[in-house]
Amino acid sequence: MNKKSNRFETEAIRTQLERTEFLEHTSPLYLTSSFIFEDAEDMRASFTEEKERNIYSRFTNPNTTEFVEKVCQMEGAESGYAFATGMAAIFSTFAALLESDDHIVSARSVFGSTHTLFTKYLPKWQIETTYFDVTKPETIEGCITPKTKILYAESPTNPAVDIIDLDLLGNIAKKHNLILIIDNCFATPYLQQPIKHGAHLVIHSATKLMDGQGRVLGGVTVGNADLIREIYLFARNTGPALSPFNAWTLSKSLETLPVRVDRHCENALKVAEFLENHSKVSWVKYPFLKSHPQYEVAKKQMKQGGNIVSFEVKGGIEAGRQFLDAIKLCSLSANLGDTRTIVTHPASTTHSKLSEEDRLEVSITDGLVRVSVGLEHVDDIIADLEQALG
Ligand SMILES: *Cc1c(COP(=O)(O)O)cnc(C)c1O
């Protein structure tokens, strides 16, 4: 992948496929399952990979290549591969890199399905995971064993919006020769670039802020070229590829990522400041509020605070449910990172099957509400939250 030197916003727009004879302005959609060969020699050379070219869209397709190139530019990565969903990216990355009996050290608060992967599926291959508490990074090294191969985390975390020091993780990974993988979904490469802090691989659910408009699913893993090669070979043979249409959509979405994320963050900070001063709210967590326990770390590694605000409605589970019932403008949805503001109450929905004790382990208190702040006028978002708080 050729590295270009324009600024982030420019590359987000100008990284694109070579133009065809039609001199189209925007990249066309290559809705084709396969590609043809000129002759027997072309076919032979393509299959032995002497020639870099598209063969079959399960392997590569011009649209997925364009999307991956953009993400590589943004993350400062050598190489990457695009997947149908964020979970396909996460599963394929682990499946490609781990052998049975390997060990993972992971932050305890990770995306729900990632947690299920660690607790239910990877143990089928004797791959075990030890969790650390993101608010106690001094405990991480104690989790490492001679079998540990991967160190894994998200920052900011979901839904508690805790921040973990990426430089610290980078140093631990280096010292113990571990592969550091960061799920950078909540920050996007516009706000934070984990590779600069020592991550070997960065994973995204492109479904969230990358598309940012609630239209398509997608995922991507980028980073070290040798590791990506393993992931690519696994994916090429097992079939989790991103569709050309979704890749085309996502490449267009990335063109507006910087302006969208700027506004998301501006709105989120105002929402957080409003909630912090409300009498029915016991606490608010947002990385760029001075009251956030890891405010200094957030300032050091993030350009802005992201679009997720979490807060506690006074009165526990019932108060949380009542708040959701009173919401008028915002959407009740399990998604996040959309133009539309989304409000969720994890204790009564996504995490209702956990005991209160288990929920507390991942910082989900009974009245915790997660807001994915959207792009509506911030005064309208705040007015809705205000009337719902009563
Ligand atoms: C949504 C999400 C995922 C999973 O992505 P899908 O595209 O839904 O498969 C992984 N990690 C984080 C942090 C997410 O928010």
Tab-separated table of C-alpha atoms in Angstrom, residues 43-355:
chain	number	residue	atom	x	y	z
A	43	MET	CA	-4.249	-17.570	-14.553
A	44	ARG	CA	-1.228	-19.527	-13.301
A	45	ALA	CA	0.639	-16.393	-12.186
A	46	SER	CA	-2.444	-15.034	-10.431
A	47	PHE	CA	-2.972	-18.190	-8.418
A	48	THR	CA	0.654	-18.428	-7.349
A	49	GLU	CA	0.363	-14.753	-6.296
A	50	GLU	CA	3.259	-13.668	-8.536
A	51	LYS	CA	0.722	-11.133	-9.730
A	52	GLU	CA	-1.326	-9.023	-7.354
A	53	ARG	CA	-4.797	-8.983	-8.841
A	54	ASN	CA	-8.428	-9.750	-8.118
A	55	ILE	CA	-9.511	-13.355	-8.653
A	56	TYR	CA	-12.700	-13.864	-6.684
A	57	SER	CA	-14.580	-11.456	-4.424
A	58	ARG	CA	-14.272	-13.777	-1.422
A	59	PHE	CA	-10.524	-12.985	-1.605
A	60	THR	CA	-10.430	-9.383	-2.774
A	61	ASN	CA	-12.563	-6.970	-4.783
A	62	PRO	CA	-11.672	-3.415	-5.913
A	63	ASN	CA	-14.279	-1.903	-3.597
A	64	THR	CA	-13.121	-3.765	-0.503
A	65	THR	CA	-9.512	-2.928	-1.407
A	66	GLU	CA	-10.397	0.769	-1.604
A	67	PHE	CA	-12.130	0.674	1.770
A	68	VAL	CA	-9.215	-1.179	3.393
A	69	GLU	CA	-6.714	1.270	1.896
A	70	LYS	CA	-8.590	4.207	3.356
A	71	VAL	CA	-8.676	2.634	6.803
A	72	CYS	CA	-4.948	1.820	6.551
A	73	GLN	CA	-4.218	5.446	5.664
A	74	MET	CA	-6.263	6.632	8.629
A	75	GLU	CA	-4.808	4.197	11.168
A	76	GLY	CA	-1.226	4.388	9.882
A	77	ALA	CA	-1.346	0.643	9.161
A	78	GLU	CA	0.670	-1.420	6.696
A	79	SER	CA	-2.118	-3.671	5.529
A	80	GLY	CA	-5.652	-4.868	6.255
A	81	TYR	CA	-8.637	-7.026	5.380
A	82	ALA	CA	-12.352	-6.122	5.383
A	83	PHE	CA	-15.094	-8.311	6.845
A	84	ALA	CA	-18.876	-8.569	6.631
A	85	THR	CA	-19.268	-7.414	10.263
A	86	GLY	CA	-17.190	-6.283	13.202
A	87	MET	CA	-17.661	-9.684	14.857
A	88	ALA	CA	-16.426	-11.465	11.724
A	89	ALA	CA	-13.289	-9.301	11.960
A	90	ILE	CA	-12.824	-10.119	15.639
A	91	PHE	CA	-13.451	-13.873	15.315
A	92	SER	CA	-11.310	-14.242	12.187
A	93	THR	CA	-8.442	-12.322	13.769
A	94	PHE	CA	-8.379	-14.610	16.814
A	95	ALA	CA	-8.980	-17.776	14.801
A	96	ALA	CA	-6.170	-16.956	12.382
A	97	LEU	CA	-3.572	-16.088	15.013
A	98	LEU	CA	-4.215	-18.529	17.867
A	99	GLU	CA	-3.376	-22.198	18.350
A	100	SER	CA	-5.115	-24.440	20.834
A	101	ASP	CA	-3.763	-23.913	24.359
A	102	ASP	CA	-2.894	-20.269	23.719
A	103	HIS	CA	-4.010	-17.693	26.257
A	104	ILE	CA	-5.543	-14.218	25.937
A	105	VAL	CA	-5.375	-11.376	28.438
A	106	SER	CA	-8.324	-9.051	27.859
A	107	ALA	CA	-9.994	-6.075	29.424
A	108	ARG	CA	-13.093	-7.302	31.251
A	109	SER	CA	-15.394	-4.736	29.689
A	110	VAL	CA	-15.445	-5.674	26.035
A	111	PHE	CA	-18.283	-5.731	23.517
A	112	GLY	CA	-20.926	-8.346	24.496
A	113	SER	CA	-20.392	-10.748	21.588
A	114	THR	CA	-16.612	-10.540	22.023
A	115	HIS	CA	-17.139	-11.579	25.628
A	116	THR	CA	-19.262	-14.536	24.464
A	117	LEU	CA	-16.526	-15.498	21.990
A	118	PHE	CA	-14.010	-15.595	24.864
A	119	THR	CA	-16.222	-17.455	27.322
A	120	LYS	CA	-18.166	-19.844	25.069
A	121	TYR	CA	-16.435	-20.482	21.753
A	122	LEU	CA	-12.655	-20.071	22.070
A	123	PRO	CA	-12.584	-22.504	25.057
A	124	LYS	CA	-13.691	-25.206	22.554
A	125	TRP	CA	-10.108	-25.012	21.275
A	126	GLN	CA	-8.650	-24.785	24.816
A	127	ILE	CA	-8.060	-21.076	24.356
A	128	GLU	CA	-8.657	-19.407	27.711
A	129	THR	CA	-9.004	-15.722	28.577
A	130	THR	CA	-8.013	-13.926	31.771
A	131	TYR	CA	-9.673	-10.575	32.375
A	132	PHE	CA	-8.301	-7.434	33.935
A	133	ASP	CA	-10.210	-4.464	35.266
A	134	VAL	CA	-9.548	-1.440	33.017
A	135	THR	CA	-9.595	0.871	36.022
A	136	LYS	CA	-6.750	-1.194	37.597
A	137	PRO	CA	-4.111	-1.383	34.858
A	138	GLU	CA	-1.466	-2.267	37.474
A	139	THR	CA	-3.029	-5.767	37.590
A	140	ILE	CA	-2.457	-6.547	33.888
A	141	GLU	CA	1.036	-8.009	34.132
A	142	GLY	CA	-0.137	-10.420	36.839
A	143	CYS	CA	-2.585	-11.959	34.315
A	144	ILE	CA	0.162	-12.865	31.822
A	145	THR	CA	1.313	-16.506	31.695
A	146	PRO	CA	3.896	-18.255	29.476
A	147	LYS	CA	0.970	-19.239	27.206
A	148	THR	CA	-0.287	-15.687	26.712
A	149	LYS	CA	-0.184	-14.599	23.082
A	150	ILE	CA	-2.659	-11.729	22.761
A	151	LEU	CA	-3.378	-8.631	24.843
A	152	TYR	CA	-6.803	-7.234	23.955
A	153	ALA	CA	-8.752	-4.096	24.899
A	154	GLU	CA	-11.243	-1.450	23.830
A	155	SER	CA	-10.938	2.197	24.777
A	156	PRO	CA	-13.287	3.919	25.471
A	157	THR	CA	-15.133	0.883	26.830
A	158	ASN	CA	-18.777	0.010	26.346
A	159	PRO	CA	-20.984	1.104	28.064
A	160	ALA	CA	-19.033	2.523	31.010
A	161	VAL	CA	-16.798	4.777	28.834
A	162	ASP	CA	-13.698	3.923	30.845
A	163	ILE	CA	-10.361	4.812	29.269
A	164	ILE	CA	-7.261	2.661	29.253
A	165	ASP	CA	-3.772	4.033	28.689
A	166	LEU	CA	-2.707	2.758	25.260
A	167	ASP	CA	0.984	3.605	25.836
A	168	LEU	CA	0.918	1.421	28.920
A	169	LEU	CA	-0.621	-1.478	26.958
A	170	GLY	CA	1.939	-0.957	24.194
A	171	ASN	CA	4.801	-1.166	26.704
A	172	ILE	CA	3.426	-4.297	28.376
A	173	ALA	CA	2.924	-5.986	24.991
A	174	LYS	CA	6.491	-5.157	23.997
A	175	LYS	CA	7.999	-6.310	27.274
A	176	HIS	CA	6.166	-9.667	27.184
A	177	ASN	CA	6.266	-10.144	23.412
A	178	LEU	CA	2.461	-10.183	23.039
A	179	ILE	CA	0.318	-9.196	20.078
A	180	LEU	CA	-1.582	-6.077	21.154
A	181	ILE	CA	-5.019	-5.830	19.527
A	182	ILE	CA	-7.256	-2.801	20.073
A	183	ASP	CA	-10.933	-2.593	19.119
A	184	ASN	CA	-10.959	1.090	18.128
A	185	CYS	CA	-14.647	1.234	17.271
A	186	PHE	CA	-15.720	3.858	19.819
A	187	ALA	CA	-12.912	6.299	19.005
A	188	THR	CA	-12.486	5.841	15.230
A	189	PRO	CA	-9.051	6.538	13.700
A	190	TYR	CA	-9.964	10.226	13.562
A	191	LEU	CA	-9.804	10.510	17.363
A	192	GLN	CA	-7.203	7.880	18.240
A	193	GLN	CA	-4.630	5.752	16.401
A	194	PRO	CA	-3.594	2.779	18.545
A	195	ILE	CA	-0.731	1.722	16.229
A	196	LYS	CA	1.138	4.883	17.286
A	197	HIS	CA	0.964	3.571	20.851
A	198	GLY	CA	2.306	0.115	20.041
A	199	ALA	CA	-0.771	-1.842	18.882
A	200	HIS	CA	-0.016	-4.517	16.269
A	201	LEU	CA	-3.584	-4.777	15.044
A	202	VAL	CA	-6.617	-2.497	15.163
A	203	ILE	CA	-10.139	-3.793	14.678
A	204	HIS	CA	-13.277	-1.854	13.809
A	205	SER	CA	-16.925	-2.533	13.577
A	206	ALA	CA	-17.467	-0.290	10.539
A	207	THR	CA	-21.185	-0.608	11.287
A	208	LYS	CA	-20.880	2.137	13.900
A	209	LEU	CA	-19.304	5.581	13.399
A	210	MET	CA	-17.445	4.551	10.236
A	211	ASP	CA	-20.693	4.215	8.311
A	212	GLY	CA	-22.287	6.480	10.865
A	213	GLN	CA	-25.643	6.476	9.125
A	214	GLY	CA	-27.081	3.175	10.258
A	215	ARG	CA	-27.090	1.636	6.781
A	216	VAL	CA	-24.591	-1.193	6.374
A	217	LEU	CA	-22.713	-3.732	8.460
A	218	GLY	CA	-18.973	-4.068	8.086
A	219	GLY	CA	-15.729	-4.795	9.882
A	220	VAL	CA	-12.028	-4.402	9.282
A	221	THR	CA	-8.708	-5.452	10.805
A	222	VAL	CA	-5.585	-3.432	9.956
A	223	GLY	CA	-1.987	-3.412	11.154
A	224	ASN	CA	1.230	-5.408	10.860
A	225	ALA	CA	1.563	-6.887	7.359
A	226	ASP	CA	2.751	-10.361	8.485
A	227	LEU	CA	-0.158	-10.761	10.886
A	228	ILE	CA	-2.622	-9.461	8.298
A	229	ARG	CA	-1.286	-12.015	5.828
A	230	GLU	CA	-2.283	-14.820	8.239
A	231	ILE	CA	-5.685	-13.235	8.767
A	232	TYR	CA	-6.167	-12.806	5.022
A	233	LEU	CA	-5.356	-16.474	4.311
A	234	PHE	CA	-7.786	-17.567	7.022
A	235	ALA	CA	-10.523	-15.277	5.687
A	236	ARG	CA	-9.877	-16.194	2.056
A	237	ASN	CA	-10.594	-19.820	2.911
A	238	THR	CA	-13.407	-19.426	5.428
A	239	GLY	CA	-15.499	-16.714	3.745
A	240	PRO	CA	-16.297	-13.769	6.064
A	241	ALA	CA	-15.612	-11.174	3.309
A	242	LEU	CA	-17.279	-7.762	3.143
A	243	SER	CA	-19.649	-7.348	0.186
A	244	PRO	CA	-18.557	-4.947	-2.596
A	245	PHE	CA	-21.728	-2.894	-2.117
A	246	ASN	CA	-21.127	-2.411	1.602
A	247	ALA	CA	-17.478	-1.591	0.915
A	248	TRP	CA	-18.483	1.015	-1.650
A	249	THR	CA	-20.939	2.541	0.848
A	250	LEU	CA	-18.322	2.549	3.605
A	251	SER	CA	-15.709	4.218	1.392
A	252	LYS	CA	-18.165	7.054	0.813
A	253	SER	CA	-18.948	7.150	4.536
A	254	LEU	CA	-15.265	7.584	5.408
A	255	GLU	CA	-15.102	10.725	3.261
A	256	THR	CA	-17.254	12.484	5.844
A	257	LEU	CA	-15.891	10.762	8.967
A	258	PRO	CA	-13.892	13.780	10.223
A	259	VAL	CA	-16.751	16.297	9.903
A	260	ARG	CA	-19.308	13.905	11.317
A	261	VAL	CA	-17.152	12.880	14.273
A	262	ASP	CA	-16.301	16.528	15.038
A	263	ARG	CA	-20.003	17.323	15.378
A	264	HIS	CA	-20.765	14.097	17.268
A	265	CYS	CA	-18.117	15.025	19.837
A	266	GLU	CA	-19.188	18.656	20.104
A	267	ASN	CA	-22.796	17.550	20.744
A	268	ALA	CA	-21.743	14.809	23.172
A	269	LEU	CA	-19.692	17.196	25.304
A	270	LYS	CA	-22.678	19.574	25.560
A	271	VAL	CA	-24.997	16.681	26.478
A	272	ALA	CA	-22.499	15.508	29.127
A	273	GLU	CA	-22.237	19.021	30.593
A	274	PHE	CA	-26.035	19.306	30.708
A	275	LEU	CA	-26.391	15.956	32.501
A	276	GLU	CA	-23.645	16.796	34.982
A	277	ASN	CA	-25.726	19.697	36.269
A	278	HIS	CA	-29.049	17.829	36.489
A	279	SER	CA	-30.484	17.007	39.922
A	280	LYS	CA	-31.939	13.621	38.853
A	281	VAL	CA	-28.566	12.388	37.609
A	282	SER	CA	-26.150	10.932	40.160
A	283	TRP	CA	-23.097	10.788	37.898
A	284	VAL	CA	-22.040	11.286	34.266
A	285	LYS	CA	-19.099	9.760	32.476
A	286	TYR	CA	-17.622	11.286	29.343
A	287	PRO	CA	-13.885	11.116	28.550
A	288	PHE	CA	-13.499	14.873	28.043
A	289	LEU	CA	-15.311	15.915	31.239
A	290	LYS	CA	-12.799	16.937	33.927
A	291	SER	CA	-14.671	14.683	36.360
A	292	HIS	CA	-13.831	11.551	34.328
A	293	PRO	CA	-11.403	9.408	36.374
A	294	GLN	CA	-9.077	8.948	33.365
A	295	TYR	CA	-9.517	12.471	31.968
A	296	GLU	CA	-5.755	13.059	31.685
A	297	VAL	CA	-5.205	9.794	29.785
A	298	ALA	CA	-8.145	10.571	27.491
A	299	LYS	CA	-6.698	14.016	26.721
A	300	LYS	CA	-3.307	12.468	25.998
A	301	GLN	CA	-4.467	9.834	23.518
A	302	MET	CA	-7.727	11.160	22.042
A	303	LYS	CA	-8.354	14.211	19.880
A	304	GLN	CA	-11.856	14.597	21.334
A	305	GLY	CA	-14.062	12.569	23.674
A	306	GLY	CA	-16.184	10.524	21.236
A	307	ASN	CA	-19.970	10.344	21.001
A	308	ILE	CA	-20.880	8.022	23.879
A	309	VAL	CA	-22.022	9.479	27.191
A	310	SER	CA	-23.082	7.277	30.087
A	311	PHE	CA	-24.894	8.426	33.191
A	312	GLU	CA	-26.817	7.142	36.186
A	313	VAL	CA	-30.438	8.107	36.687
A	314	LYS	CA	-31.252	8.329	40.388
A	315	GLY	CA	-33.654	5.545	41.440
A	316	GLY	CA	-32.156	2.337	39.988
A	317	ILE	CA	-33.660	-0.060	37.411
A	318	GLU	CA	-37.195	1.354	37.617
A	319	ALA	CA	-36.015	4.938	37.136
A	320	GLY	CA	-33.911	3.817	34.156
A	321	ARG	CA	-36.923	2.128	32.537
A	322	GLN	CA	-39.172	5.137	33.213
A	323	PHE	CA	-36.597	7.426	31.636
A	324	LEU	CA	-36.557	5.289	28.473
A	325	ASP	CA	-40.368	5.231	28.321
A	326	ALA	CA	-40.486	9.033	28.464
A	327	ILE	CA	-38.007	9.531	25.591
A	328	LYS	CA	-39.705	11.080	22.528
A	329	LEU	CA	-37.134	12.224	19.948
A	330	CYS	CA	-34.194	9.897	20.547
A	331	SER	CA	-34.362	6.263	19.409
A	332	LEU	CA	-34.416	3.221	21.647
A	333	SER	CA	-32.067	0.919	19.784
A	334	ALA	CA	-29.198	-1.450	20.492
A	335	ASN	CA	-27.055	0.233	17.856
A	336	LEU	CA	-24.713	3.186	18.310
A	337	GLY	CA	-22.726	5.653	16.232
A	338	ASP	CA	-25.659	6.733	14.050
A	339	THR	CA	-26.739	10.219	12.925
A	340	ARG	CA	-29.768	9.602	15.154
A	341	THR	CA	-29.273	9.862	18.914
A	342	ILE	CA	-29.817	6.476	20.555
A	343	VAL	CA	-30.575	5.814	24.210
A	344	THR	CA	-30.188	2.403	25.892
A	345	HIS	CA	-30.572	1.025	29.405
A	346	PRO	CA	-28.168	-1.963	29.610
A	347	ALA	CA	-29.376	-3.313	32.998
A	348	SER	CA	-32.895	-4.014	31.702
A	349	THR	CA	-31.909	-4.954	28.134
A	350	THR	CA	-28.495	-6.039	26.747
A	351	HIS	CA	-27.136	-7.093	30.162
A	352	SER	CA	-30.397	-8.169	31.853
A	353	LYS	CA	-29.337	-11.834	31.928
A	354	LEU	CA	-26.327	-11.054	34.114
A	355	SER	CA	-26.656	-10.932	37.902
